[in-house]
Amino acid sequence: MIVGVPKEVDPRERRVALVPDAVGALVGTGIEVVVEADCGLGAGFPDSAYEEAGARIEASADHVLSSEIVLKVQPPGERPGLGHEVDALRSGAVLVGFLRPYDAPELTRQLAERGVTAFAMELMPRITRAQSMDALSSMSTIAGYRAVILAAMALPKMFPMLVTAAGTVSPARVLVIGAGVAGLQAIATARRLGAVVEAYDTRPAVAEQVESLGARFVELDLDTGEAEDAGGYAKAQTEEFYRRQREALGKRLANSDVVITTALVPGQRAPLLIEESAVEAMRTGSVIVDLAAEQQGNCACTDPERTVVAHGVTIIPGSNLPSDIPANASEMYAKNLTTFLKHLAPEGSIVLDLEDEITSGAMLTHEGAIVNDRVKALVEGA
Ligand code: NAD
């Protein structure tokens, strides 16, 4: 079995799908690994480290992309002068990566037509058995941490309370909206820096986790009904609910120095929780980091491409934050991928058990067809 790791095409992507340690673990089980030259440079892993771990270094992307199994971070894309990466994949090959199943219908169609068996890490079931393969969780952990660091850098104040001969510095007040994986890591990081933290989520079940991290869970006196689905994800609420939520959050926003928003509902645009008028009511110099930026944002003033200052408030889009911490992000992602590979090929060669919840759950295309029903409906409707 040959596993290929190409260099990521997007120049803003610094992660790599396999780090040298992960290569070593695969090679140790008899799997051959071929990596494109310089694939790990952005994350701090030189070719020499891959060579030492037992990988073969290839200068030609085509030779890597034509492997039996191809591991990527970002979806395949256009390579200047070389054509689209999908065209270099072999029919029958296995591709694993973040493939944006809900917003890249054309790519999904191309993968199916090419006869590729594609697994989208976004589709990995959120079940206990798949926890070590859950790249959404590992990357959200990094994004939550990074969001707080970005906020701390942009805020004209410090996070901790200090009592000094030059006076007392009051602690920064941080509000985290959405206490899922990223939100909980943001709470923990802001607490470590000494901020006073409060958090809100439509799922009351997370109150205990929020409090165990030393933050206060905000009660908004809103009827959330059945707040979560069987998978533990938030259910979409009505537009009237969101209107009332915005109203109830208004005062807390105005009292916060930093607001970190992470509220997402799978497969939908992110709920709009901060209108422009609420930004206007915030103190000058306050900071919002919007981790929902790639799903149209929780804040009306968010620009997914750049930091903006609106009404004196700095609004930072949390787009692709794991790429800002590429070494740890690649290590964690590589661990998710190698565990998944072991699941697909327990004896060293791929045996697809289509009855298995993890294999079938993460599968996007197989034998020329789109096999995920929800994505199939989206692609057919596009
Ligand atoms: P997510 O990224 O889809 O959403 C982030 C958070 O936003 C969620 O906590 C959600 O409840 C919250 N949210 C949605 N709408 C909101 C609103 N209007 N106001 C405030 N908050 C809102 O979720 P996630 O972080 O990927 O995971 C959510 C949950 O899924 C976890 O807490 C857990 O219960 C479950 N999960 C299970 C596993 C596992 O068992 N393997 C792994 C990861 C997550």
CSV table of C-alpha atoms and ligand atoms in Angstrom, one decimal:
chain,number,residue,atom,x,y,z
A,1,MET,CA,0.0,0.0,0.0
A,2,ILE,CA,1.4,3.4,-1.0
A,3,VAL,CA,0.3,6.6,0.7
A,4,GLY,CA,1.0,9.9,-1.0
A,5,VAL,CA,1.2,13.3,0.7
A,6,PRO,CA,1.2,16.3,-1.7
A,7,LYS,CA,2.2,19.8,-0.8
A,8,GLU,CA,-0.9,21.9,-0.1
A,9,VAL,CA,-1.7,24.1,-3.1
A,10,ASP,CA,-3.3,27.0,-1.2
A,11,PRO,CA,-0.4,29.3,-0.3
A,12,ARG,CA,-2.2,30.3,2.9
A,13,GLU,CA,-2.3,26.7,4.1
A,14,ARG,CA,0.7,25.9,6.3
A,15,ARG,CA,-0.5,22.5,7.6
A,16,VAL,CA,0.6,19.2,6.1
A,17,ALA,CA,-1.4,15.9,6.2
A,18,LEU,CA,1.3,13.7,7.7
A,19,VAL,CA,4.2,14.8,10.0
A,20,PRO,CA,7.4,12.8,10.1
A,21,ASP,CA,6.4,10.9,13.3
A,22,ALA,CA,3.2,9.7,11.7
A,23,VAL,CA,5.2,8.7,8.6
A,24,GLY,CA,7.5,6.6,10.8
A,25,ALA,CA,4.5,4.9,12.4
A,26,LEU,CA,3.0,4.0,9.0
A,27,VAL,CA,6.4,2.8,7.6
A,28,GLY,CA,6.8,0.7,10.7
A,29,THR,CA,3.7,-1.3,9.7
A,30,GLY,CA,5.0,-1.9,6.2
A,31,ILE,CA,3.2,0.9,4.4
A,32,GLU,CA,5.2,2.9,1.8
A,33,VAL,CA,4.9,6.7,2.1
A,34,VAL,CA,5.8,9.1,-0.7
A,35,VAL,CA,5.8,12.9,0.1
A,36,GLU,CA,6.1,15.8,-2.2
A,37,ALA,CA,9.3,17.8,-1.7
A,38,ASP,CA,8.9,20.7,0.8
A,39,CYS,CA,5.4,19.5,1.8
A,40,GLY,CA,6.1,20.0,5.5
A,41,LEU,CA,8.1,23.2,5.3
A,42,GLY,CA,5.3,25.5,6.3
A,43,ALA,CA,4.7,23.5,9.5
A,44,GLY,CA,8.4,23.3,10.3
A,45,PHE,CA,9.2,19.8,9.1
A,46,PRO,CA,12.0,19.7,6.5
A,47,ASP,CA,12.3,16.9,3.9
A,48,SER,CA,15.3,15.5,5.8
A,49,ALA,CA,12.9,14.7,8.8
A,50,TYR,CA,10.6,12.8,6.4
A,51,GLU,CA,13.5,11.0,4.9
A,52,GLU,CA,14.7,9.9,8.3
A,53,ALA,CA,11.2,8.7,9.1
A,54,GLY,CA,11.4,6.5,6.0
A,55,ALA,CA,9.4,8.5,3.4
A,56,ARG,CA,10.5,8.8,-0.2
A,57,ILE,CA,10.7,12.4,-1.3
A,58,GLU,CA,9.2,13.2,-4.8
A,59,ALA,CA,9.7,16.4,-6.7
A,60,SER,CA,6.8,15.7,-9.0
A,61,ALA,CA,3.3,16.3,-7.6
A,62,ASP,CA,1.8,13.9,-10.2
A,63,HIS,CA,3.8,11.0,-8.8
A,64,VAL,CA,2.5,11.7,-5.4
A,65,LEU,CA,-1.1,12.3,-6.4
A,66,SER,CA,-1.2,9.1,-8.4
A,67,SER,CA,-0.7,7.0,-5.2
A,68,GLU,CA,-3.2,4.4,-4.1
A,69,ILE,CA,-4.1,6.6,-1.0
A,70,VAL,CA,-3.7,10.4,-1.0
A,71,LEU,CA,-3.8,12.3,2.2
A,72,LYS,CA,-4.5,16.1,2.1
A,73,VAL,CA,-5.5,18.9,4.3
A,74,GLN,CA,-7.5,21.2,2.0
A,75,PRO,CA,-9.6,20.0,-0.9
A,76,PRO,CA,-7.8,19.3,-4.2
A,77,GLY,CA,-7.3,22.4,-6.2
A,78,GLU,CA,-5.8,23.9,-9.4
A,79,ARG,CA,-2.0,23.7,-9.6
A,80,PRO,CA,-0.7,26.6,-11.7
A,81,GLY,CA,0.7,25.2,-15.0
A,82,LEU,CA,-0.2,21.6,-14.0
A,83,GLY,CA,-4.0,21.4,-14.1
A,84,HIS,CA,-6.5,20.3,-11.4
A,85,GLU,CA,-5.3,17.9,-8.7
A,86,VAL,CA,-8.4,15.7,-9.2
A,87,ASP,CA,-7.2,14.9,-12.8
A,88,ALA,CA,-4.0,13.5,-11.3
A,89,LEU,CA,-5.8,11.1,-9.0
A,90,ARG,CA,-6.2,7.5,-10.1
A,91,SER,CA,-9.6,5.9,-10.6
A,92,GLY,CA,-10.2,3.7,-7.6
A,93,ALA,CA,-7.7,5.7,-5.4
A,94,VAL,CA,-8.6,6.7,-1.9
A,95,LEU,CA,-8.5,10.4,-1.0
A,96,VAL,CA,-8.9,11.6,2.6
A,97,GLY,CA,-9.0,15.3,3.6
A,98,PHE,CA,-11.2,18.3,4.4
A,99,LEU,CA,-13.3,18.2,1.2
A,100,ARG,CA,-16.0,20.9,2.1
A,101,PRO,CA,-18.9,18.5,1.3
A,102,TYR,CA,-21.5,21.1,1.9
A,103,ASP,CA,-20.1,24.0,-0.1
A,104,ALA,CA,-18.1,22.5,-3.0
A,105,PRO,CA,-20.7,20.6,-5.1
A,106,GLU,CA,-18.6,20.8,-8.2
A,107,LEU,CA,-15.6,19.2,-6.6
A,108,THR,CA,-17.7,16.4,-5.2
A,109,ARG,CA,-19.1,15.8,-8.6
A,110,GLN,CA,-15.6,15.7,-10.1
A,111,LEU,CA,-14.4,13.2,-7.5
A,112,ALA,CA,-17.3,10.9,-8.2
A,113,GLU,CA,-16.8,11.1,-12.0
A,114,ARG,CA,-13.1,10.4,-11.5
A,115,GLY,CA,-14.0,7.1,-9.7
A,116,VAL,CA,-12.2,8.2,-6.5
A,117,THR,CA,-13.2,6.8,-3.1
A,118,ALA,CA,-13.2,10.1,-1.2
A,119,PHE,CA,-13.5,10.5,2.6
A,120,ALA,CA,-14.4,13.9,3.9
A,121,MET,CA,-13.1,14.5,7.5
A,122,GLU,CA,-16.1,16.9,8.0
A,123,LEU,CA,-18.4,13.9,7.7
A,124,MET,CA,-16.6,11.8,10.4
A,125,PRO,CA,-19.4,10.6,12.8
A,126,ARG,CA,-19.1,12.4,16.2
A,127,ILE,CA,-19.2,9.1,18.2
A,128,THR,CA,-17.0,7.9,21.0
A,129,ARG,CA,-15.4,5.2,18.8
A,130,ALA,CA,-14.3,7.8,16.2
A,131,GLN,CA,-13.0,10.4,18.7
A,132,SER,CA,-9.4,9.8,17.8
A,133,MET,CA,-10.2,10.3,14.1
A,134,ASP,CA,-12.3,13.4,14.7
A,135,ALA,CA,-10.4,16.2,12.9
A,136,LEU,CA,-13.2,18.7,13.3
A,137,SER,CA,-12.6,18.5,17.1
A,138,SER,CA,-8.8,18.6,17.0
A,139,MET,CA,-8.8,21.6,14.7
A,140,SER,CA,-11.5,23.4,16.7
A,141,THR,CA,-9.4,23.0,19.8
A,142,ILE,CA,-6.6,24.9,18.0
A,143,ALA,CA,-9.0,27.5,16.6
A,144,GLY,CA,-10.4,28.2,20.1
A,145,TYR,CA,-6.9,28.7,21.6
A,146,ARG,CA,-5.8,30.9,18.7
A,147,ALA,CA,-8.9,33.1,18.8
A,148,VAL,CA,-8.0,34.1,22.3
A,149,ILE,CA,-4.4,34.8,21.4
A,150,LEU,CA,-5.5,37.0,18.5
A,151,ALA,CA,-8.0,38.9,20.7
A,152,ALA,CA,-5.3,39.4,23.4
A,153,MET,CA,-3.0,40.9,20.8
A,154,ALA,CA,-5.6,43.2,19.4
A,155,LEU,CA,-7.1,44.4,22.7
A,156,PRO,CA,-5.6,47.6,24.1
A,157,LYS,CA,-5.8,46.1,27.6
A,158,MET,CA,-4.2,43.1,29.3
A,159,PHE,CA,-6.2,40.1,30.3
A,160,PRO,CA,-5.1,39.5,34.0
A,161,MET,CA,-5.9,41.7,37.0
A,162,LEU,CA,-2.7,43.2,38.3
A,163,VAL,CA,-2.1,45.1,41.5
A,164,THR,CA,1.0,47.2,41.1
A,165,ALA,CA,2.7,50.3,42.6
A,166,ALA,CA,1.5,52.1,39.5
A,167,GLY,CA,-2.1,51.2,40.2
A,168,THR,CA,-4.6,48.3,39.8
A,169,VAL,CA,-5.3,46.9,36.4
A,170,SER,CA,-8.8,45.4,36.1
A,171,PRO,CA,-9.1,42.1,34.3
A,172,ALA,CA,-10.4,41.9,30.8
A,173,ARG,CA,-14.0,40.6,30.4
A,174,VAL,CA,-14.5,37.9,27.9
A,175,LEU,CA,-17.8,36.6,26.5
A,176,VAL,CA,-17.7,33.3,24.6
A,177,ILE,CA,-20.9,32.6,22.6
A,178,GLY,CA,-21.1,28.9,21.7
A,179,ALA,CA,-19.5,26.5,24.1
A,180,GLY,CA,-18.7,23.5,21.8
A,181,VAL,CA,-15.2,22.3,21.3
A,182,ALA,CA,-13.7,25.6,20.1
A,183,GLY,CA,-15.7,27.6,22.7
A,184,LEU,CA,-14.6,25.5,25.6
A,185,GLN,CA,-10.9,25.8,24.5
A,186,ALA,CA,-11.4,29.6,24.2
A,187,ILE,CA,-12.8,29.7,27.7
A,188,ALA,CA,-9.9,27.7,29.1
A,189,THR,CA,-7.3,29.8,27.3
A,190,ALA,CA,-8.9,33.1,28.4
A,191,ARG,CA,-9.1,31.9,32.0
A,192,ARG,CA,-5.4,30.9,31.9
A,193,LEU,CA,-4.5,34.4,30.8
A,194,GLY,CA,-6.5,35.7,33.8
A,195,ALA,CA,-9.6,37.1,32.2
A,196,VAL,CA,-13.1,37.1,33.7
A,197,VAL,CA,-15.0,34.8,31.4
A,198,GLU,CA,-18.7,34.1,30.8
A,199,ALA,CA,-20.2,31.9,28.1
A,200,TYR,CA,-23.6,31.1,26.6
A,201,ASP,CA,-24.8,28.2,24.5
A,202,THR,CA,-28.3,27.2,23.4
A,203,ARG,CA,-27.5,23.7,24.7
A,204,PRO,CA,-28.0,23.9,28.5
A,205,ALA,CA,-26.1,20.6,28.8
A,206,VAL,CA,-22.8,22.5,28.5
A,207,ALA,CA,-23.3,24.7,31.5
A,208,GLU,CA,-21.5,22.3,33.8
A,209,GLN,CA,-18.5,22.1,31.4
A,210,VAL,CA,-18.4,25.9,31.2
A,211,GLU,CA,-18.4,26.2,35.0
A,212,SER,CA,-15.8,23.5,35.5
A,213,LEU,CA,-13.4,25.7,33.5
A,214,GLY,CA,-13.9,28.6,35.9
A,215,ALA,CA,-16.3,30.6,33.7
A,216,ARG,CA,-19.9,31.7,34.4
A,217,PHE,CA,-22.7,30.2,32.3
A,218,VAL,CA,-25.0,33.0,31.2
A,219,GLU,CA,-28.7,32.2,31.5
A,220,LEU,CA,-30.7,34.1,28.9
A,221,ASP,CA,-34.2,33.1,29.9
A,222,LEU,CA,-35.0,31.9,26.4
A,223,ASP,CA,-36.9,28.7,25.7
A,224,THR,CA,-34.4,26.6,23.6
A,225,GLY,CA,-36.8,23.6,23.4
A,226,GLU,CA,-35.0,20.5,22.2
A,227,ALA,CA,-31.7,22.3,21.9
A,228,GLU,CA,-29.6,19.4,20.6
A,229,ASP,CA,-29.9,16.5,18.2
A,230,ALA,CA,-28.9,12.9,18.8
A,231,GLY,CA,-25.3,13.7,17.8
A,232,GLY,CA,-24.9,16.4,20.4
A,233,TYR,CA,-25.1,19.2,17.8
A,234,ALA,CA,-27.2,22.3,18.2
A,235,LYS,CA,-30.5,22.3,16.4
A,236,ALA,CA,-31.5,25.3,14.4
A,237,GLN,CA,-33.8,27.7,16.2
A,238,THR,CA,-36.5,29.9,14.7
A,239,GLU,CA,-35.8,33.5,13.4
A,240,GLU,CA,-37.9,34.8,16.3
A,241,PHE,CA,-35.7,32.9,18.8
A,242,TYR,CA,-32.5,34.5,17.2
A,243,ARG,CA,-34.1,37.9,17.4
A,244,ARG,CA,-34.8,37.5,21.1
A,245,GLN,CA,-31.3,36.1,21.7
A,246,ARG,CA,-29.8,39.1,20.0
A,247,GLU,CA,-31.9,41.3,22.3
A,248,ALA,CA,-30.9,39.4,25.4
A,249,LEU,CA,-27.2,39.3,24.5
A,250,GLY,CA,-27.0,43.1,23.8
A,251,LYS,CA,-26.2,44.3,27.3
A,252,ARG,CA,-23.6,41.6,27.9
A,253,LEU,CA,-21.9,42.5,24.6
A,254,ALA,CA,-21.7,46.1,25.7
A,255,ASN,CA,-20.0,45.1,28.9
A,256,SER,CA,-17.4,42.8,27.3
A,257,ASP,CA,-13.9,43.7,26.2
A,258,VAL,CA,-13.6,40.6,24.1
A,259,VAL,CA,-16.4,38.5,22.4
A,260,ILE,CA,-15.5,35.2,20.8
A,261,THR,CA,-18.3,33.7,18.7
A,262,THR,CA,-18.3,30.1,17.7
A,263,ALA,CA,-22.1,29.4,17.2
A,264,LEU,CA,-22.7,27.0,14.4
A,265,VAL,CA,-25.6,24.7,13.3
A,266,PRO,CA,-24.3,21.9,11.0
A,267,GLY,CA,-25.1,22.4,7.3
A,268,GLN,CA,-26.7,25.8,7.8
A,269,ARG,CA,-25.4,29.4,7.7
A,270,ALA,CA,-24.2,30.5,11.1
A,271,PRO,CA,-26.9,32.2,13.2
A,272,LEU,CA,-26.6,36.0,13.2
A,273,LEU,CA,-26.2,36.9,16.9
A,274,ILE,CA,-24.5,40.3,16.8
A,275,GLU,CA,-26.1,43.0,14.7
A,276,GLU,CA,-24.3,46.2,13.7
A,277,SER,CA,-26.3,48.2,16.3
A,278,ALA,CA,-24.9,45.9,19.0
A,279,VAL,CA,-21.3,46.5,17.7
A,280,GLU,CA,-22.0,50.2,17.9
A,281,ALA,CA,-23.0,49.8,21.5
A,282,MET,CA,-19.7,48.1,22.4
A,283,ARG,CA,-16.9,50.1,24.0
A,284,THR,CA,-14.2,51.5,21.6
A,285,GLY,CA,-11.2,49.2,21.5
A,286,SER,CA,-13.3,46.1,22.2
A,287,VAL,CA,-12.5,43.0,20.1
A,288,ILE,CA,-14.7,40.4,18.4
A,289,VAL,CA,-13.2,37.2,17.0
A,290,ASP,CA,-15.8,35.5,14.8
A,291,LEU,CA,-15.0,31.8,14.5
A,292,ALA,CA,-18.1,31.3,12.4
A,293,ALA,CA,-16.7,33.6,9.7
A,294,GLU,CA,-16.5,30.8,7.1
A,295,GLN,CA,-20.2,30.1,7.5
A,296,GLN,CA,-21.2,33.8,7.0
A,297,GLY,CA,-20.4,34.8,10.5
A,298,ASN,CA,-22.2,35.3,13.8
A,299,CYS,CA,-21.6,39.1,13.6
A,300,ALA,CA,-23.1,41.3,10.9
A,301,CYS,CA,-19.8,43.3,10.5
A,302,THR,CA,-17.5,40.3,10.0
A,303,ASP,CA,-15.5,40.2,6.8
A,304,PRO,CA,-14.3,36.6,6.3
A,305,GLU,CA,-11.1,37.8,4.5
A,306,ARG,CA,-9.8,40.6,6.7
A,307,THR,CA,-9.9,42.3,10.1
A,308,VAL,CA,-12.1,45.3,10.1
A,309,VAL,CA,-12.7,48.1,12.6
A,310,ALA,CA,-16.4,49.0,12.8
A,311,HIS,CA,-17.6,51.7,15.3
A,312,GLY,CA,-14.3,51.4,17.1
A,313,VAL,CA,-14.5,47.7,17.5
A,314,THR,CA,-11.9,45.4,16.0
A,315,ILE,CA,-13.6,42.4,14.3
A,316,ILE,CA,-11.3,39.5,13.4
A,317,PRO,CA,-12.5,36.7,11.2
A,318,GLY,CA,-11.5,33.3,12.5
A,319,SER,CA,-11.0,31.8,9.1
A,320,ASN,CA,-8.6,28.8,8.9
A,321,LEU,CA,-7.0,29.5,12.3
A,322,PRO,CA,-5.4,26.0,12.7
A,323,SER,CA,-3.1,27.0,9.8
A,324,ASP,CA,-1.7,29.7,12.1
A,325,ILE,CA,-0.4,27.0,14.5
A,326,PRO,CA,0.7,24.6,11.8
A,327,ALA,CA,3.1,22.3,13.7
A,328,ASN,CA,0.6,21.2,16.4
A,329,ALA,CA,-2.3,21.3,14.0
A,330,SER,CA,-0.4,19.0,11.6
A,331,GLU,CA,0.6,16.7,14.4
A,332,MET,CA,-3.0,16.3,15.6
A,333,TYR,CA,-4.4,16.1,12.1
A,334,ALA,CA,-1.9,13.4,11.1
A,335,LYS,CA,-2.9,11.4,14.2
A,336,ASN,CA,-6.5,11.6,13.2
A,337,LEU,CA,-5.6,10.5,9.6
A,338,THR,CA,-3.4,7.6,10.6
A,339,THR,CA,-6.0,6.3,13.1
A,340,PHE,CA,-8.6,6.5,10.3
A,341,LEU,CA,-6.2,4.7,7.9
A,342,LYS,CA,-5.7,2.0,10.4
A,343,HIS,CA,-9.5,1.7,10.6
A,344,LEU,CA,-9.7,1.3,6.8
A,345,ALA,CA,-6.7,-1.0,6.5
A,346,PRO,CA,-6.3,-2.9,9.8
A,347,GLU,CA,-4.1,-5.5,8.1
A,348,GLY,CA,-2.1,-3.1,5.9
A,349,SER,CA,-4.4,-3.0,2.8
A,350,ILE,CA,-7.7,-1.2,2.4
A,351,VAL,CA,-10.8,-3.3,3.1
A,352,LEU,CA,-13.9,-1.2,2.8
A,353,ASP,CA,-16.6,-2.3,5.1
A,354,LEU,CA,-19.6,-0.3,3.9
A,355,GLU,CA,-21.7,-1.5,6.9
A,356,ASP,CA,-19.3,0.2,9.3
A,357,GLU,CA,-20.6,3.4,10.7
A,358,ILE,CA,-17.2,5.2,10.6
A,359,THR,CA,-16.3,4.1,7.0
A,360,SER,CA,-19.7,4.8,5.5
A,361,GLY,CA,-20.3,7.9,7.6
A,362,ALA,CA,-17.1,9.6,6.4
A,363,MET,CA,-17.4,8.4,2.8
A,364,LEU,CA,-18.3,11.1,0.2
A,365,THR,CA,-17.9,9.3,-3.2
A,366,HIS,CA,-17.3,5.7,-4.1
A,367,GLU,CA,-17.3,3.8,-7.4
A,368,GLY,CA,-18.5,6.8,-9.4
A,369,ALA,CA,-21.3,7.8,-7.1
A,370,ILE,CA,-21.9,10.4,-4.4
A,371,VAL,CA,-22.8,8.1,-1.5
A,372,ASN,CA,-23.7,10.7,1.2
A,373,ASP,CA,-27.4,11.3,0.8
A,374,ARG,CA,-27.4,14.8,2.2
A,375,VAL,CA,-24.5,15.9,0.0
A,376,LYS,CA,-26.0,14.1,-3.0
A,377,ALA,CA,-29.2,16.1,-2.6
A,378,LEU,CA,-27.2,19.3,-2.4
A,379,VAL,CA,-25.1,18.5,-5.5
A,380,GLU,CA,-28.2,17.5,-7.5
A,381,GLY,CA,-29.9,20.8,-6.4
A,382,ALA,CA,-26.9,22.9,-7.3
B,1,NAD,P1,-20.4,23.3,16.4
B,1,NAD,O1,-19.0,23.8,15.9
B,1,NAD,O2,-21.3,22.8,15.4
B,1,NAD,O3,-21.1,24.5,17.2
B,1,NAD,C1,-20.4,25.2,18.2
B,1,NAD,C2,-21.3,25.5,19.3
B,1,NAD,O4,-22.3,26.5,18.9
B,1,NAD,C3,-22.2,24.4,19.8
B,1,NAD,O5,-21.9,24.1,21.2
B,1,NAD,C4,-23.6,24.8,19.6
B,1,NAD,O6,-24.5,24.3,20.6
B,1,NAD,C5,-23.4,26.3,19.7
B,1,NAD,N1,-24.6,27.1,19.1
B,1,NAD,C6,-25.3,26.9,18.0
B,1,NAD,N2,-26.2,27.9,17.9
B,1,NAD,C7,-26.1,28.7,18.9
B,1,NAD,C8,-26.7,29.9,19.3
B,1,NAD,N3,-27.7,30.5,18.7
B,1,NAD,N4,-26.2,30.6,20.5
B,1,NAD,C9,-25.2,30.0,21.2
B,1,NAD,N5,-24.6,28.9,20.9
B,1,NAD,C10,-25.0,28.2,19.7
B,1,NAD,O7,-20.2,22.2,17.5
B,1,NAD,P2,-18.9,21.3,18.0
B,1,NAD,O8,-18.1,22.2,18.8
B,1,NAD,O9,-18.2,20.8,16.8
B,1,NAD,O10,-19.6,20.2,18.8
B,1,NAD,C11,-20.8,20.3,19.5
B,1,NAD,C12,-21.0,19.1,20.4
B,1,NAD,O11,-20.9,17.9,19.6
B,1,NAD,C13,-20.0,18.9,21.5
B,1,NAD,O12,-20.1,19.7,22.5
B,1,NAD,C14,-20.3,17.4,21.8
B,1,NAD,O13,-21.5,17.3,22.5
B,1,NAD,C15,-20.5,16.9,20.4
B,1,NAD,N6,-19.3,16.2,20.0
B,1,NAD,C16,-19.1,14.9,20.2
B,1,NAD,C17,-17.9,14.3,19.9
B,1,NAD,C18,-17.7,12.8,20.1
B,1,NAD,O14,-18.4,12.2,20.8
B,1,NAD,N7,-16.8,12.3,19.3
B,1,NAD,C19,-16.9,15.0,19.3
B,1,NAD,C20,-17.1,16.4,19.1
B,1,NAD,C21,-18.3,17.0,19.5
